[in-house]
Amino acid sequence: MKQIGNPVEFELPEWFNKWKLTPYTFIKRNIYLTKKIKRRLEDDGIFCSCSSSPGSSGVCGRDCHCGMLLSSCSAGCKCGSSCLNKPFQHRPVKKMKLVQTEKCGAGIVADEDITQGEFVIEYVGEVIDDKTCEERLWNMKHRGETNFYLCEINRDMVIDATYKGNKSRYINHSCSPNTEMQKWIIDGETRIGIFATRDIKKGEHLTYDYQFVQFGADQDCHCGAAGCRRKLGVKPSKPKMSSDAALKLVACQVAVSSPKLKAILSGKDVYQNGGLHTGNSQHAHSKRQTCSRNCIGEVIKIFRPYNDRSFGMIKRFDKHSRKHAIMFEDGAVEFLDMSKEDWEFVTL
């Protein structure tokens, strides 16, 4: 008591309680605190001409032009009320529940099975401009807060779910996530949806890659993934292509752009869907032979509209997701379900 001396009044710093869940107001749609950009539907120039086929219960499937461009069908489309390309309007939010994790604070687990490609939930909050975003970040840093709920939509427009949002704000980061954020155009408005990148079982934690921009001290990553990058904010490095692989890829590109293309594609050196039993190609002949073989290291050509990447090399196959890792000429790697792609083997 002598060492303590006379009692004095004191107040605990705000950061002392930072482990507590940040209170927030639940909202269903974005609230704009900045000027909302008004756009006419005709300005987008994105319309589809899908029509229902006999025996089909809906229109606008995988081949819908709007869906390919991550744009919801609008009043300008001719697909009608049976349109399936309205994930934000017609698909209910998946069942999920809030849990407390051992190392990552609050988190979200799926409360039902979710199929790959399905809409999970929309990321919503207050839409603010860059100036307001910077002010809020400095205030949060001054208070010692380490939890940020910011998602950039586009230039000078950020979704801040700190004070208002939904359960999506609690989805944790993973270097090997099972969902991804997609930017969609809904009736001229840019909105952020979270979609499953693989089948998710009930009870699994929902995660996506934050692609975090560091603000302050480094934060350790505790996702536990096999390829964990250890720190938030460390972008996944593009694997380097070996000189032999690059030479092989360039050689195939040169061959395809030459007058001998028809001869190469019609010869024995090109395998329509080769040894992949899940292949799909509009250019394939109805009567073709397929054989099971190791496709790692093979060069393929993918026919995709609105995409500059056409030539790639198969690097590996993931048995869990049934997807192939394709490395393209720019070093980027995409995991693709080859049964849903239009492609072919190309060799010299």
Tab-separated table of N, CA and C in Angstrom, residues 3-84:
chain	number	residue	atom	x	y	z
A	3	GLN	N	3.790	1.515	-1.377
A	3	GLN	CA	4.334	1.692	-2.723
A	3	GLN	C	3.292	2.264	-3.681
A	4	ILE	N	2.036	1.817	-3.504
A	4	ILE	CA	0.958	2.294	-4.386
A	4	ILE	C	0.666	3.759	-4.119
A	5	GLY	N	0.675	4.127	-2.852
A	5	GLY	CA	0.375	5.506	-2.498
A	5	GLY	C	-1.110	5.762	-2.499
A	6	ASN	N	-1.473	6.998	-2.631
A	6	ASN	CA	-2.883	7.366	-2.633
A	6	ASN	C	-3.568	6.865	-3.908
A	7	PRO	N	-4.801	6.333	-3.765
A	7	PRO	CA	-5.527	5.861	-4.957
A	7	PRO	C	-5.833	7.007	-5.923
A	8	VAL	N	-5.759	6.717	-7.181
A	8	VAL	CA	-6.052	7.733	-8.204
A	8	VAL	C	-7.067	7.159	-9.184
A	9	GLU	N	-7.839	8.017	-9.782
A	9	GLU	CA	-8.792	7.593	-10.798
A	9	GLU	C	-8.057	7.402	-12.131
A	10	PHE	N	-8.444	6.346	-12.840
A	10	PHE	CA	-7.812	6.092	-14.136
A	10	PHE	C	-8.846	5.486	-15.077
A	11	GLU	N	-8.486	5.482	-16.320
A	11	GLU	CA	-9.377	4.966	-17.365
A	11	GLU	C	-8.582	4.047	-18.275
A	12	LEU	N	-9.133	2.860	-18.548
A	12	LEU	CA	-8.451	1.924	-19.438
A	12	LEU	C	-8.448	2.461	-20.867
A	13	PRO	N	-7.341	2.290	-21.582
A	13	PRO	CA	-7.304	2.741	-22.980
A	13	PRO	C	-8.273	1.936	-23.838
A	14	GLU	N	-8.692	2.542	-24.932
A	14	GLU	CA	-9.672	1.881	-25.794
A	14	GLU	C	-9.141	0.590	-26.390
A	15	TRP	N	-7.830	0.545	-26.680
A	15	TRP	CA	-7.279	-0.648	-27.304
A	15	TRP	C	-7.355	-1.861	-26.388
A	16	PHE	N	-7.561	-1.613	-25.049
A	16	PHE	CA	-7.602	-2.717	-24.101
A	16	PHE	C	-8.768	-3.663	-24.397
A	17	ASN	N	-9.815	-3.109	-24.977
A	17	ASN	CA	-11.003	-3.909	-25.271
A	17	ASN	C	-11.117	-4.261	-26.750
A	18	LYS	N	-10.021	-4.163	-27.474
A	18	LYS	CA	-10.103	-4.375	-28.925
A	18	LYS	C	-10.396	-5.812	-29.306
A	19	TRP	N	-10.210	-6.761	-28.355
A	19	TRP	CA	-10.489	-8.158	-28.657
A	19	TRP	C	-11.976	-8.415	-28.788
A	20	LYS	N	-12.783	-7.505	-28.285
A	20	LYS	CA	-14.232	-7.690	-28.361
A	20	LYS	C	-14.715	-7.484	-29.788
A	21	LEU	N	-15.797	-8.156	-30.145
A	21	LEU	CA	-16.383	-7.977	-31.468
A	21	LEU	C	-16.841	-6.542	-31.646
A	22	THR	N	-16.472	-5.946	-32.773
A	22	THR	CA	-16.893	-4.583	-33.057
A	22	THR	C	-18.394	-4.563	-33.314
A	23	PRO	N	-19.157	-3.794	-32.523
A	23	PRO	CA	-20.606	-3.750	-32.752
A	23	PRO	C	-20.919	-3.112	-34.105
A	24	TYR	N	-21.934	-3.643	-34.757
A	24	TYR	CA	-22.301	-3.078	-36.047
A	24	TYR	C	-23.811	-3.216	-36.245
A	25	THR	N	-24.323	-2.452	-37.171
A	25	THR	CA	-25.746	-2.492	-37.512
A	25	THR	C	-25.941	-3.361	-38.743
A	26	PHE	N	-26.855	-4.319	-38.661
A	26	PHE	CA	-27.111	-5.214	-39.788
A	26	PHE	C	-27.871	-4.488	-40.894
A	27	ILE	N	-27.387	-4.616	-42.121
A	27	ILE	CA	-28.076	-4.048	-43.287
A	27	ILE	C	-28.093	-5.096	-44.398
A	28	LYS	N	-29.046	-4.967	-45.312
A	28	LYS	CA	-29.159	-5.895	-46.439
A	28	LYS	C	-28.523	-5.351	-47.707
A	29	ARG	N	-28.511	-4.030	-47.866
A	29	ARG	CA	-27.976	-3.405	-49.071
A	29	ARG	C	-26.986	-2.319	-48.712
A	30	ASN	N	-26.136	-1.978	-49.662
A	30	ASN	CA	-25.163	-0.919	-49.439
A	30	ASN	C	-25.850	0.405	-49.127
A	31	ILE	N	-25.247	1.175	-48.240
A	31	ILE	CA	-25.712	2.525	-47.928
A	31	ILE	C	-24.664	3.493	-48.452
A	32	TYR	N	-25.079	4.377	-49.333
A	32	TYR	CA	-24.132	5.288	-49.975
A	32	TYR	C	-23.971	6.567	-49.160
A	33	LEU	N	-22.732	6.805	-48.696
A	33	LEU	CA	-22.397	8.061	-48.025
A	33	LEU	C	-21.660	8.989	-48.978
A	34	THR	N	-21.409	8.481	-50.171
A	34	THR	CA	-20.830	9.280	-51.233
A	34	THR	C	-21.841	9.355	-52.366
A	35	LYS	N	-21.591	10.188	-53.322
A	35	LYS	CA	-22.527	10.352	-54.421
A	35	LYS	C	-22.605	9.077	-55.235
A	36	LYS	N	-23.805	8.540	-55.349
A	36	LYS	CA	-24.013	7.321	-56.100
A	36	LYS	C	-24.002	7.627	-57.591
A	37	ILE	N	-23.212	6.838	-58.324
A	37	ILE	CA	-23.106	7.043	-59.771
A	37	ILE	C	-24.361	6.512	-60.444
A	38	LYS	N	-25.089	7.398	-61.093
A	38	LYS	CA	-26.293	6.982	-61.799
A	38	LYS	C	-25.942	6.648	-63.239
A	39	ARG	N	-26.316	5.472	-63.653
A	39	ARG	CA	-26.021	5.033	-65.005
A	39	ARG	C	-27.274	4.484	-65.653
A	40	ARG	N	-27.424	4.806	-66.901
A	40	ARG	CA	-28.551	4.251	-67.646
A	40	ARG	C	-28.201	2.851	-68.115
A	41	LEU	N	-29.184	1.989	-68.168
A	41	LEU	CA	-28.941	0.607	-68.579
A	41	LEU	C	-28.349	0.541	-69.978
A	42	GLU	N	-28.793	1.436	-70.832
A	42	GLU	CA	-28.312	1.384	-72.208
A	42	GLU	C	-26.848	1.808	-72.311
A	43	ASP	N	-26.322	2.492	-71.271
A	43	ASP	CA	-24.929	2.905	-71.296
A	43	ASP	C	-23.983	1.721	-71.136
A	44	ASP	N	-24.442	0.669	-70.474
A	44	ASP	CA	-23.588	-0.487	-70.254
A	44	ASP	C	-23.345	-1.251	-71.546
A	45	GLY	N	-24.328	-1.285	-72.417
A	45	GLY	CA	-24.175	-1.998	-73.679
A	45	GLY	C	-24.068	-3.495	-73.508
A	46	ILE	N	-24.510	-4.011	-72.363
A	46	ILE	CA	-24.432	-5.445	-72.098
A	46	ILE	C	-25.846	-6.009	-72.036
A	47	PHE	N	-26.237	-6.705	-73.067
A	47	PHE	CA	-27.555	-7.308	-73.114
A	47	PHE	C	-27.420	-8.726	-73.649
A	48	CYS	N	-28.354	-9.567	-73.305
A	48	CYS	CA	-28.323	-10.930	-73.835
A	48	CYS	C	-29.573	-11.169	-74.668
A	49	SER	N	-29.508	-12.194	-75.486
A	49	SER	CA	-30.654	-12.560	-76.326
A	49	SER	C	-31.040	-14.005	-76.069
A	50	CYS	N	-30.858	-14.458	-74.822
A	50	CYS	CA	-31.165	-15.844	-74.475
A	50	CYS	C	-32.674	-16.086	-74.549
A	51	SER	N	-33.040	-17.262	-74.969
A	51	SER	CA	-34.452	-17.644	-75.021
A	51	SER	C	-34.592	-19.064	-74.507
A	52	SER	N	-35.748	-19.368	-73.965
A	52	SER	CA	-35.968	-20.685	-73.364
A	52	SER	C	-36.039	-21.758	-74.444
A	53	SER	N	-35.507	-22.926	-74.111
A	53	SER	CA	-35.545	-24.065	-75.019
A	53	SER	C	-36.555	-25.078	-74.506
A	54	PRO	N	-37.083	-25.922	-75.370
A	54	PRO	CA	-38.084	-26.911	-74.949
A	54	PRO	C	-37.565	-27.804	-73.815
A	55	GLY	N	-38.387	-27.939	-72.789
A	55	GLY	CA	-38.021	-28.786	-71.660
A	55	GLY	C	-37.141	-28.116	-70.626
A	56	SER	N	-36.780	-26.844	-70.865
A	56	SER	CA	-35.927	-26.126	-69.919
A	56	SER	C	-36.774	-25.249	-69.007
A	57	SER	N	-36.426	-25.239	-67.715
A	57	SER	CA	-37.191	-24.444	-66.738
A	57	SER	C	-36.661	-23.030	-66.596
A	58	GLY	N	-35.497	-22.757	-67.149
A	58	GLY	CA	-34.924	-21.422	-67.031
A	58	GLY	C	-34.044	-21.091	-68.209
A	59	VAL	N	-33.697	-19.818	-68.327
A	59	VAL	CA	-32.814	-19.351	-69.399
A	59	VAL	C	-31.622	-18.639	-68.777
A	60	CYS	N	-30.663	-18.315	-69.621
A	60	CYS	CA	-29.444	-17.616	-69.199
A	60	CYS	C	-28.569	-18.507	-68.326
A	61	GLY	N	-28.065	-19.560	-68.939
A	61	GLY	CA	-27.148	-20.454	-68.245
A	61	GLY	C	-25.714	-20.018	-68.464
A	62	ARG	N	-24.826	-21.007	-68.670
A	62	ARG	CA	-23.407	-20.724	-68.795
A	62	ARG	C	-23.057	-19.903	-70.027
A	63	ASP	N	-23.891	-19.960	-71.063
A	63	ASP	CA	-23.575	-19.281	-72.321
A	63	ASP	C	-24.144	-17.868	-72.403
A	64	CYS	N	-24.764	-17.398	-71.336
A	64	CYS	CA	-25.349	-16.054	-71.343
A	64	CYS	C	-24.245	-15.000	-71.443
A	65	HIS	N	-24.379	-14.071	-72.385
A	65	HIS	CA	-23.366	-13.041	-72.583
A	65	HIS	C	-23.224	-12.159	-71.351
A	66	CYS	N	-24.322	-11.859	-70.687
A	66	CYS	CA	-24.259	-11.019	-69.481
A	66	CYS	C	-23.488	-11.737	-68.378
A	67	GLY	N	-23.807	-13.010	-68.169
A	67	GLY	CA	-23.132	-13.778	-67.126
A	67	GLY	C	-21.647	-13.903	-67.372
A	68	MET	N	-21.250	-14.060	-68.639
A	68	MET	CA	-19.826	-14.163	-68.969
A	68	MET	C	-19.081	-12.890	-68.578
A	69	LEU	N	-19.756	-11.761	-68.626
A	69	LEU	CA	-19.146	-10.474	-68.302
A	69	LEU	C	-19.435	-10.045	-66.870
A	70	LEU	N	-19.894	-10.985	-66.026
A	70	LEU	CA	-20.226	-10.701	-64.627
A	70	LEU	C	-21.198	-9.530	-64.517
A	71	SER	N	-22.217	-9.595	-65.319
A	71	SER	CA	-23.268	-8.587	-65.290
A	71	SER	C	-24.617	-9.281	-65.189
A	72	SER	N	-25.431	-8.837	-64.260
A	72	SER	CA	-26.755	-9.418	-64.106
A	72	SER	C	-27.647	-8.976	-65.262
A	73	CYS	N	-28.511	-9.861	-65.718
A	73	CYS	CA	-29.455	-9.489	-66.770
A	73	CYS	C	-30.363	-8.367	-66.269
A	74	SER	N	-30.712	-7.482	-67.165
A	74	SER	CA	-31.504	-6.311	-66.797
A	74	SER	C	-32.766	-6.231	-67.648
A	75	ALA	N	-33.449	-5.114	-67.510
A	75	ALA	CA	-34.694	-4.912	-68.246
A	75	ALA	C	-34.459	-4.866	-69.752
A	76	GLY	N	-33.211	-4.584	-70.149
A	76	GLY	CA	-32.900	-4.528	-71.572
A	76	GLY	C	-32.742	-5.892	-72.208
A	77	CYS	N	-32.661	-6.935	-71.406
A	77	CYS	CA	-32.522	-8.293	-71.934
A	77	CYS	C	-33.893	-8.869	-72.285
A	78	LYS	N	-33.888	-9.885	-73.136
A	78	LYS	CA	-35.137	-10.484	-73.607
A	78	LYS	C	-35.402	-11.854	-72.978
A	79	CYS	N	-34.704	-12.143	-71.875
A	79	CYS	CA	-34.806	-13.483	-71.295
A	79	CYS	C	-36.059	-13.682	-70.448
A	80	GLY	N	-36.639	-12.596	-69.939
A	80	GLY	CA	-37.891	-12.719	-69.204
A	80	GLY	C	-37.735	-13.134	-67.756
A	81	SER	N	-38.830	-13.539	-67.154
A	81	SER	CA	-38.877	-13.828	-65.723
A	81	SER	C	-38.191	-15.132	-65.342
A	82	SER	N	-37.927	-16.013	-66.308
A	82	SER	CA	-37.292	-17.296	-65.990
A	82	SER	C	-35.764	-17.215	-66.038
A	83	CYS	N	-35.219	-15.986	-66.046
A	83	CYS	CA	-33.774	-15.770	-66.115
A	83	CYS	C	-33.089	-16.332	-64.871
A	84	LEU	N	-31.968	-17.025	-65.087
A	84	LEU	CA	-31.186	-17.599	-63.990
A	84	LEU	C	-29.966	-16.750	-63.660
